[in-house]
PDB file of C-alpha atoms in Angstrom:
ATOM      1  CA  ASP U 212     123.224  88.180 -93.302  1.00  0.00           C
ATOM      2  CA  GLY U 213     120.270  89.671 -95.631  1.00  0.00           C
ATOM      3  CA  GLY U 214     120.022  93.454 -94.978  1.00  0.00           C
ATOM      4  CA  ILE U 215     120.055  97.075 -95.841  1.00  0.00           C
ATOM      5  CA  THR U 216     123.190  98.971 -95.834  1.00  0.00           C
ATOM      6  CA  GLN U 217     123.233 102.821 -96.094  1.00  0.00           C
ATOM      7  CA  SER U 218     126.327 104.757 -96.295  1.00  0.00           C
ATOM      8  CA  PRO U 219     127.496 107.329 -95.205  1.00  0.00           C
ATOM      9  CA  LYS U 220     126.159 107.534 -91.923  1.00  0.00           C
ATOM     10  CA  TYR U 221     126.969 111.005 -91.656  1.00  0.00           C
ATOM     11  CA  LEU U 222     127.045 113.534 -94.267  1.00  0.00           C
ATOM     12  CA  PHE U 223     127.819 117.173 -94.658  1.00  0.00           C
ATOM     13  CA  ARG U 224     126.838 119.218 -97.398  1.00  0.00           C
ATOM     14  CA  LYS U 225     128.243 122.664 -98.457  1.00  0.00           C
ATOM     15  CA  GLU U 226     125.883 125.146 -99.806  1.00  0.00           C
ATOM     16  CA  GLY U 227     125.056 124.551-103.764  1.00  0.00           C
ATOM     17  CA  GLN U 228     126.650 121.006-103.691  1.00  0.00           C
ATOM     18  CA  ASN U 229     124.872 117.821-104.702  1.00  0.00           C
ATOM     19  CA  VAL U 230     125.301 114.641-102.419  1.00  0.00           C
ATOM     20  CA  THR U 231     124.565 111.180-103.157  1.00  0.00           C
ATOM     21  CA  LEU U 232     123.413 109.015-100.520  1.00  0.00           C
ATOM     22  CA  SER U 233     123.787 105.012-100.877  1.00  0.00           C
ATOM     23  CA  CYS U 234     121.569 102.264-100.282  1.00  0.00           C
ATOM     24  CA  GLU U 235     122.403  98.624-101.217  1.00  0.00           C
ATOM     25  CA  GLN U 236     120.239  95.597-100.339  1.00  0.00           C
ATOM     26  CA  ASN U 237     120.918  91.921-100.561  1.00  0.00           C
ATOM     27  CA  LEU U 238     117.184  90.760 -99.361  1.00  0.00           C
ATOM     28  CA  ASN U 239     116.219  90.198-103.006  1.00  0.00           C
ATOM     29  CA  HIS U 240     113.208  92.713-102.767  1.00  0.00           C
ATOM     30  CA  ASP U 241     111.695  94.332-105.819  1.00  0.00           C
ATOM     31  CA  ALA U 242     110.776  97.542-104.127  1.00  0.00           C
ATOM     32  CA  MET U 243     112.853  99.982-102.607  1.00  0.00           C
ATOM     33  CA  TYR U 244     112.137 103.427-101.202  1.00  0.00           C
ATOM     34  CA  TRP U 245     113.329 106.472 -99.632  1.00  0.00           C
ATOM     35  CA  TYR U 246     111.993 108.591 -96.691  1.00  0.00           C
ATOM     36  CA  ARG U 247     112.985 111.756 -94.765  1.00  0.00           C
ATOM     37  CA  GLN U 248     112.421 112.106 -91.242  1.00  0.00           C
ATOM     38  CA  ASP U 249     112.791 115.625 -89.577  1.00  0.00           C
ATOM     39  CA  PRO U 250     112.254 116.050 -85.542  1.00  0.00           C
ATOM     40  CA  GLY U 251     108.790 115.260 -84.580  1.00  0.00           C
ATOM     41  CA  GLN U 252     107.542 114.473 -88.056  1.00  0.00           C
ATOM     42  CA  GLY U 253     106.679 111.175 -89.383  1.00  0.00           C
ATOM     43  CA  LEU U 254     108.329 109.768 -92.252  1.00  0.00           C
ATOM     44  CA  ARG U 255     107.831 111.388 -95.730  1.00  0.00           C
ATOM     45  CA  LEU U 256     108.144 109.559 -98.907  1.00  0.00           C
ATOM     46  CA  ILE U 257     110.316 111.167-101.337  1.00  0.00           C
ATOM     47  CA  TYR U 258     111.065 108.662-103.911  1.00  0.00           C
ATOM     48  CA  TYR U 259     110.094 104.903-104.883  1.00  0.00           C
ATOM     49  CA  SER U 260     110.844 102.390-107.046  1.00  0.00           C
ATOM     50  CA  GLN U 261     108.894  98.943-107.728  1.00  0.00           C
ATOM     51  CA  ILE U 262     111.429  97.164-110.316  1.00  0.00           C
ATOM     52  CA  VAL U 263     114.503  98.134-111.914  1.00  0.00           C
ATOM     53  CA  ASN U 264     114.707 101.055-114.505  1.00  0.00           C
ATOM     54  CA  ASP U 265     111.504 102.436-112.879  1.00  0.00           C
ATOM     55  CA  PHE U 266     110.652 104.909-110.137  1.00  0.00           C
ATOM     56  CA  GLN U 267     108.342 107.173-109.020  1.00  0.00           C
ATOM     57  CA  LYS U 268     107.872 110.538-107.228  1.00  0.00           C
ATOM     58  CA  GLY U 269     106.590 110.547-103.509  1.00  0.00           C
ATOM     59  CA  ASP U 270     105.222 113.360-101.676  1.00  0.00           C
ATOM     60  CA  ILE U 271     108.226 115.617-101.414  1.00  0.00           C
ATOM     61  CA  ALA U 272     110.416 114.533-104.403  1.00  0.00           C
ATOM     62  CA  GLU U 273     111.389 118.105-105.358  1.00  0.00           C
ATOM     63  CA  GLY U 274     114.963 118.506-105.162  1.00  0.00           C
ATOM     64  CA  TYR U 275     115.855 115.100-105.159  1.00  0.00           C
ATOM     65  CA  SER U 276     116.860 112.535-107.957  1.00  0.00           C
ATOM     66  CA  VAL U 277     116.948 108.601-107.747  1.00  0.00           C
ATOM     67  CA  SER U 278     118.225 105.766-110.127  1.00  0.00           C
ATOM     68  CA  ARG U 279     117.206 102.125-110.097  1.00  0.00           C
ATOM     69  CA  GLU U 280     120.015 100.660-112.386  1.00  0.00           C
ATOM     70  CA  LYS U 281     120.276  97.431-110.497  1.00  0.00           C
ATOM     71  CA  LYS U 282     117.857  95.639-108.350  1.00  0.00           C
ATOM     72  CA  GLU U 283     119.906  96.021-105.043  1.00  0.00           C
ATOM     73  CA  SER U 284     120.908  99.624-105.422  1.00  0.00           C
ATOM     74  CA  PHE U 285     118.765 102.662-105.049  1.00  0.00           C
ATOM     75  CA  PRO U 286     120.768 105.710-104.632  1.00  0.00           C
ATOM     76  CA  LEU U 287     119.395 109.108-103.645  1.00  0.00           C
ATOM     77  CA  THR U 288     121.099 112.230-104.862  1.00  0.00           C
ATOM     78  CA  VAL U 289     120.231 115.697-103.069  1.00  0.00           C
ATOM     79  CA  THR U 290     120.582 118.538-105.301  1.00  0.00           C
ATOM     80  CA  SER U 291     121.200 122.057-104.480  1.00  0.00           C
ATOM     81  CA  ALA U 292     117.895 122.704-105.414  1.00  0.00           C
ATOM     82  CA  GLN U 293     117.012 121.167-102.209  1.00  0.00           C
ATOM     83  CA  LYS U 294     116.401 124.215 -99.818  1.00  0.00           C
ATOM     84  CA  ASN U 295     116.394 122.336 -96.841  1.00  0.00           C
ATOM     85  CA  PRO U 296     117.866 119.203 -96.738  1.00  0.00           C
ATOM     86  CA  THR U 297     119.177 118.916 -93.224  1.00  0.00           C
ATOM     87  CA  ALA U 298     117.541 115.719 -92.204  1.00  0.00           C
ATOM     88  CA  PHE U 299     117.607 111.742 -91.300  1.00  0.00           C
ATOM     89  CA  TYR U 300     117.286 109.817 -94.664  1.00  0.00           C
ATOM     90  CA  LEU U 301     116.116 106.412 -94.629  1.00  0.00           C
ATOM     91  CA  CYS U 302     116.134 103.684 -97.122  1.00  0.00           C
ATOM     92  CA  ALA U 303     113.901 100.651 -97.005  1.00  0.00           C
ATOM     93  CA  SER U 304     112.670  97.933 -99.116  1.00  0.00           C
ATOM     94  CA  SER U 305     109.968  95.420 -99.287  1.00  0.00           C
ATOM     95  CA  ILE U 306     109.600  92.093-101.085  1.00  0.00           C
ATOM     96  CA  GLY U 307     106.033  93.040-102.539  1.00  0.00           C
ATOM     97  CA  VAL U 308     102.743  94.891-102.196  1.00  0.00           C
ATOM     98  CA  SER U 309     101.805  93.235 -99.097  1.00  0.00           C
ATOM     99  CA  GLY U 310     104.702  92.961 -96.858  1.00  0.00           C
ATOM    100  CA  GLY U 311     106.294  95.660 -94.245  1.00  0.00           C
ATOM    101  CA  TYR U 312     109.261  97.274 -95.122  1.00  0.00           C
ATOM    102  CA  THR U 313     112.777  96.657 -94.026  1.00  0.00           C
ATOM    103  CA  PHE U 314     114.872  99.897 -92.984  1.00  0.00           C
ATOM    104  CA  GLY U 315     118.503 100.883 -93.679  1.00  0.00           C
ATOM    105  CA  SER U 316     120.425 102.170 -90.668  1.00  0.00           C
ATOM    106  CA  GLY U 317     119.762 105.989 -92.029  1.00  0.00           C
ATOM    107  CA  THR U 318     122.115 108.567 -93.151  1.00  0.00           C
ATOM    108  CA  ARG U 319     122.077 111.918 -91.101  1.00  0.00           C
ATOM    109  CA  LEU U 320     122.817 114.809 -93.741  1.00  0.00           C
ATOM    110  CA  THR U 321     123.612 118.345 -92.539  1.00  0.00           C
ATOM    111  CA  VAL U 322     124.114 121.501 -94.455  1.00  0.00           C
ATOM    112  CA  VAL U 323     127.116 123.513 -93.564  1.00  0.00           C
TER     113      VAL U 323
ATOM    114  CA  GLN K 233      93.568 115.945 -92.511  1.00  0.00           C
ATOM    115  CA  LYS K 234      96.840 113.725 -92.248  1.00  0.00           C
ATOM    116  CA  GLU K 235      96.481 110.081 -93.140  1.00  0.00           C
ATOM    117  CA  VAL K 236      97.802 108.638 -90.142  1.00  0.00           C
ATOM    118  CA  GLU K 237      97.166 110.459 -86.915  1.00  0.00           C
ATOM    119  CA  GLN K 238      98.904 109.536 -83.751  1.00  0.00           C
ATOM    120  CA  ASN K 239      99.016 111.325 -80.306  1.00  0.00           C
ATOM    121  CA  SER K 240     102.575 112.558 -80.137  1.00  0.00           C
ATOM    122  CA  GLY K 241     102.886 111.779 -76.368  1.00  0.00           C
ATOM    123  CA  PRO K 242     105.355 111.329 -74.325  1.00  0.00           C
ATOM    124  CA  LEU K 243     103.339 108.601 -72.791  1.00  0.00           C
ATOM    125  CA  SER K 244     104.517 107.694 -69.273  1.00  0.00           C
ATOM    126  CA  VAL K 245     104.022 104.484 -67.854  1.00  0.00           C
ATOM    127  CA  PRO K 246     105.518 102.578 -64.666  1.00  0.00           C
ATOM    128  CA  GLU K 247     107.589  99.729 -65.514  1.00  0.00           C
ATOM    129  CA  GLY K 248     105.229  96.465 -65.477  1.00  0.00           C
ATOM    130  CA  ALA K 249     102.261  98.526 -66.366  1.00  0.00           C
ATOM    131  CA  ILE K 250     100.229  98.357 -70.181  1.00  0.00           C
ATOM    132  CA  ALA K 251     101.044 100.803 -72.363  1.00  0.00           C
ATOM    133  CA  SER K 252      98.271 101.682 -75.142  1.00  0.00           C
ATOM    134  CA  LEU K 253      98.893 103.386 -78.268  1.00  0.00           C
ATOM    135  CA  ASN K 254      96.325 104.398 -80.326  1.00  0.00           C
ATOM    136  CA  CYS K 255      96.401 105.007 -84.507  1.00  0.00           C
ATOM    137  CA  THR K 256      93.551 106.619 -86.698  1.00  0.00           C
ATOM    138  CA  TYR K 257      93.544 106.613 -90.451  1.00  0.00           C
ATOM    139  CA  SER K 258      91.794 108.257 -92.971  1.00  0.00           C
ATOM    140  CA  ASP K 259      91.811 105.910 -96.004  1.00  0.00           C
ATOM    141  CA  ARG K 260      88.821 103.313 -95.890  1.00  0.00           C
ATOM    142  CA  GLY K 261      90.464 101.040 -98.312  1.00  0.00           C
ATOM    143  CA  SER K 262      93.334 100.608 -96.102  1.00  0.00           C
ATOM    144  CA  GLN K 263      94.409  96.885 -96.280  1.00  0.00           C
ATOM    145  CA  SER K 264      97.378  96.528 -93.778  1.00  0.00           C
ATOM    146  CA  PHE K 265      98.748  97.862 -90.926  1.00  0.00           C
ATOM    147  CA  PHE K 266     102.059  98.149 -89.229  1.00  0.00           C
ATOM    148  CA  TRP K 267     103.659  99.076 -85.828  1.00  0.00           C
ATOM    149  CA  TYR K 268     107.607 100.176 -86.364  1.00  0.00           C
ATOM    150  CA  ARG K 269     109.471 100.800 -82.841  1.00  0.00           C
ATOM    151  CA  GLN K 270     112.299 103.891 -83.478  1.00  0.00           C
ATOM    152  CA  TYR K 271     114.885 104.331 -80.710  1.00  0.00           C
ATOM    153  CA  SER K 272     116.275 107.539 -80.621  1.00  0.00           C
ATOM    154  CA  GLY K 273     118.909 108.296 -83.324  1.00  0.00           C
ATOM    155  CA  LYS K 274     117.956 104.630 -84.995  1.00  0.00           C
ATOM    156  CA  SER K 275     116.114 103.541 -87.935  1.00  0.00           C
ATOM    157  CA  PRO K 276     112.594 101.893 -87.036  1.00  0.00           C
ATOM    158  CA  GLU K 277     112.205  98.285 -86.854  1.00  0.00           C
ATOM    159  CA  LEU K 278     108.807  96.181 -87.749  1.00  0.00           C
ATOM    160  CA  ILE K 279     107.338  94.711 -84.446  1.00  0.00           C
ATOM    161  CA  MET K 280     103.950  94.057 -85.509  1.00  0.00           C
ATOM    162  CA  PHE K 281     101.396  93.955 -88.308  1.00  0.00           C
ATOM    163  CA  ILE K 282      97.903  93.211 -88.509  1.00  0.00           C
ATOM    164  CA  TYR K 283      95.724  92.758 -91.505  1.00  0.00           C
ATOM    165  CA  SER K 284      92.358  91.738 -90.178  1.00  0.00           C
ATOM    166  CA  ASN K 285      89.832  93.093 -87.799  1.00  0.00           C
ATOM    167  CA  GLY K 286      90.674  91.743 -84.084  1.00  0.00           C
ATOM    168  CA  ASP K 287      93.437  91.181 -81.799  1.00  0.00           C
ATOM    169  CA  LYS K 288      96.760  90.015 -82.819  1.00  0.00           C
ATOM    170  CA  GLU K 289      99.255  88.972 -80.053  1.00  0.00           C
ATOM    171  CA  ASP K 290     103.141  88.470 -80.310  1.00  0.00           C
ATOM    172  CA  GLY K 291     104.712  87.792 -76.836  1.00  0.00           C
ATOM    173  CA  ARG K 292     104.206  91.114 -74.692  1.00  0.00           C
ATOM    174  CA  PHE K 293     102.556  93.027 -77.821  1.00  0.00           C
ATOM    175  CA  THR K 294      99.082  93.109 -78.844  1.00  0.00           C
ATOM    176  CA  ALA K 295      97.805  94.860 -81.902  1.00  0.00           C
ATOM    177  CA  GLN K 296      94.124  95.805 -82.404  1.00  0.00           C
ATOM    178  CA  LEU K 297      92.425  96.399 -85.632  1.00  0.00           C
ATOM    179  CA  ASN K 298      89.166  98.019 -86.072  1.00  0.00           C
ATOM    180  CA  LYS K 299      88.612  98.875 -89.759  1.00  0.00           C
ATOM    181  CA  ALA K 300      84.849 100.146 -89.293  1.00  0.00           C
ATOM    182  CA  SER K 301      86.118 102.810 -87.111  1.00  0.00           C
ATOM    183  CA  GLN K 302      89.403 103.112 -88.998  1.00  0.00           C
ATOM    184  CA  TYR K 303      91.404 102.789 -85.722  1.00  0.00           C
ATOM    185  CA  VAL K 304      94.498 100.360 -84.992  1.00  0.00           C
ATOM    186  CA  SER K 305      95.963 100.072 -81.480  1.00  0.00           C
ATOM    187  CA  LEU K 306      99.147  98.674 -79.845  1.00  0.00           C
ATOM    188  CA  LEU K 307      99.011  97.319 -76.350  1.00  0.00           C
ATOM    189  CA  ILE K 308     102.658  96.667 -74.497  1.00  0.00           C
ATOM    190  CA  ARG K 309     101.976  94.363 -71.513  1.00  0.00           C
ATOM    191  CA  ASP K 310     104.646  94.382 -68.322  1.00  0.00           C
ATOM    192  CA  SER K 311     106.513  97.627 -70.018  1.00  0.00           C
ATOM    193  CA  GLN K 312     110.287  97.366 -69.544  1.00  0.00           C
ATOM    194  CA  PRO K 313     112.740 100.396 -69.638  1.00  0.00           C
ATOM    195  CA  SER K 314     113.817  98.967 -72.844  1.00  0.00           C
ATOM    196  CA  ASP K 315     110.318  99.948 -74.327  1.00  0.00           C
ATOM    197  CA  SER K 316     110.923 103.483 -74.104  1.00  0.00           C
ATOM    198  CA  ALA K 317     111.257 104.548 -77.713  1.00  0.00           C
ATOM    199  CA  THR K 318     108.958 106.214 -80.461  1.00  0.00           C
ATOM    200  CA  TYR K 319     106.209 103.852 -81.972  1.00  0.00           C
ATOM    201  CA  LEU K 320     105.365 104.451 -85.407  1.00  0.00           C
ATOM    202  CA  CYS K 321     101.809 103.582 -87.010  1.00  0.00           C
ATOM    203  CA  ALA K 322     102.232 102.798 -90.738  1.00  0.00           C
ATOM    204  CA  VAL K 323      99.063 102.033 -93.022  1.00  0.00           C
ATOM    205  CA  ARG K 324      99.173 100.851 -96.506  1.00  0.00           C
ATOM    206  CA  SER K 325      96.503 101.685 -98.941  1.00  0.00           C
ATOM    207  CA  ASN K 326      95.340  99.992-102.042  1.00  0.00           C
ATOM    208  CA  ASP K 327      98.822 101.041-103.847  1.00  0.00           C
ATOM    209  CA  TYR K 328     101.640  99.613-101.861  1.00  0.00           C
ATOM    210  CA  LYS K 329     103.166 102.569-100.143  1.00  0.00           C
ATOM    211  CA  LEU K 330     103.140 102.808 -96.251  1.00  0.00           C
ATOM    212  CA  SER K 331     102.253 106.213 -94.798  1.00  0.00           C
ATOM    213  CA  PHE K 332     103.392 106.828 -91.488  1.00  0.00           C
ATOM    214  CA  GLY K 333     102.397 108.670 -88.555  1.00  0.00           C
ATOM    215  CA  ALA K 334     104.149 111.161 -86.506  1.00  0.00           C
ATOM    216  CA  GLY K 335     104.789 108.491 -83.836  1.00  0.00           C
ATOM    217  CA  THR K 336     104.051 108.309 -80.089  1.00  0.00           C
ATOM    218  CA  THR K 337     106.923 108.614 -77.845  1.00  0.00           C
ATOM    219  CA  VAL K 338     106.709 106.082 -74.766  1.00  0.00           C
ATOM    220  CA  THR K 339     108.921 106.441 -71.699  1.00  0.00           C
ATOM    221  CA  VAL K 340     108.721 103.483 -69.331  1.00  0.00           C
ATOM    222  CA  ARG K 341     109.545 104.698 -65.325  1.00  0.00           C
ATOM    223  CA  ALA K 342     111.897 102.195 -63.797  1.00  0.00           C
TER     224      ALA K 342
END
């Protein structure tokens, strides 16, 4: 079945540590996105990518980095510069400019 | 001003009733509109999309769009306990990114 796989489901980060969240899709979608969701808030866009080897900052990119070396993969690194990383992270993809998003199951990141 | 606004709720309706959810958006150039359902602790799932003014029906769900008023709504008929969730309104403007509202939490009372 086609879909988006995010891993791990739960992740714990120590202060000063970088962590990488995985996102893989087999939908042959061109565009991929990373959102962050905090309790009581909507989804906020971190980074997005329209095509391989190209990505743009979203509304809250500070403290995060991404790469898009393959069409299927769009990993997100939460760096130590992100001061409040505890949140639910959602990866999504879309076939083009007009369709809705398909979401992965999310990664819940907690700072310990 | 937030780009996409929704009443946060909670909206409590009895089983079998109609739940009405509202969403307003600020960008008059917005082209397409989506409703997602999100159960607690889970990721959003697409339930409806609408591009043109008017109503669009899919099973127990009806989406209504009024571009002049910059308003989109979702009606859930014959509400069931399984409809209890948070409903996110999403709007796409001239670029292809979606802007999301904070969501309306719906509780269906058995």
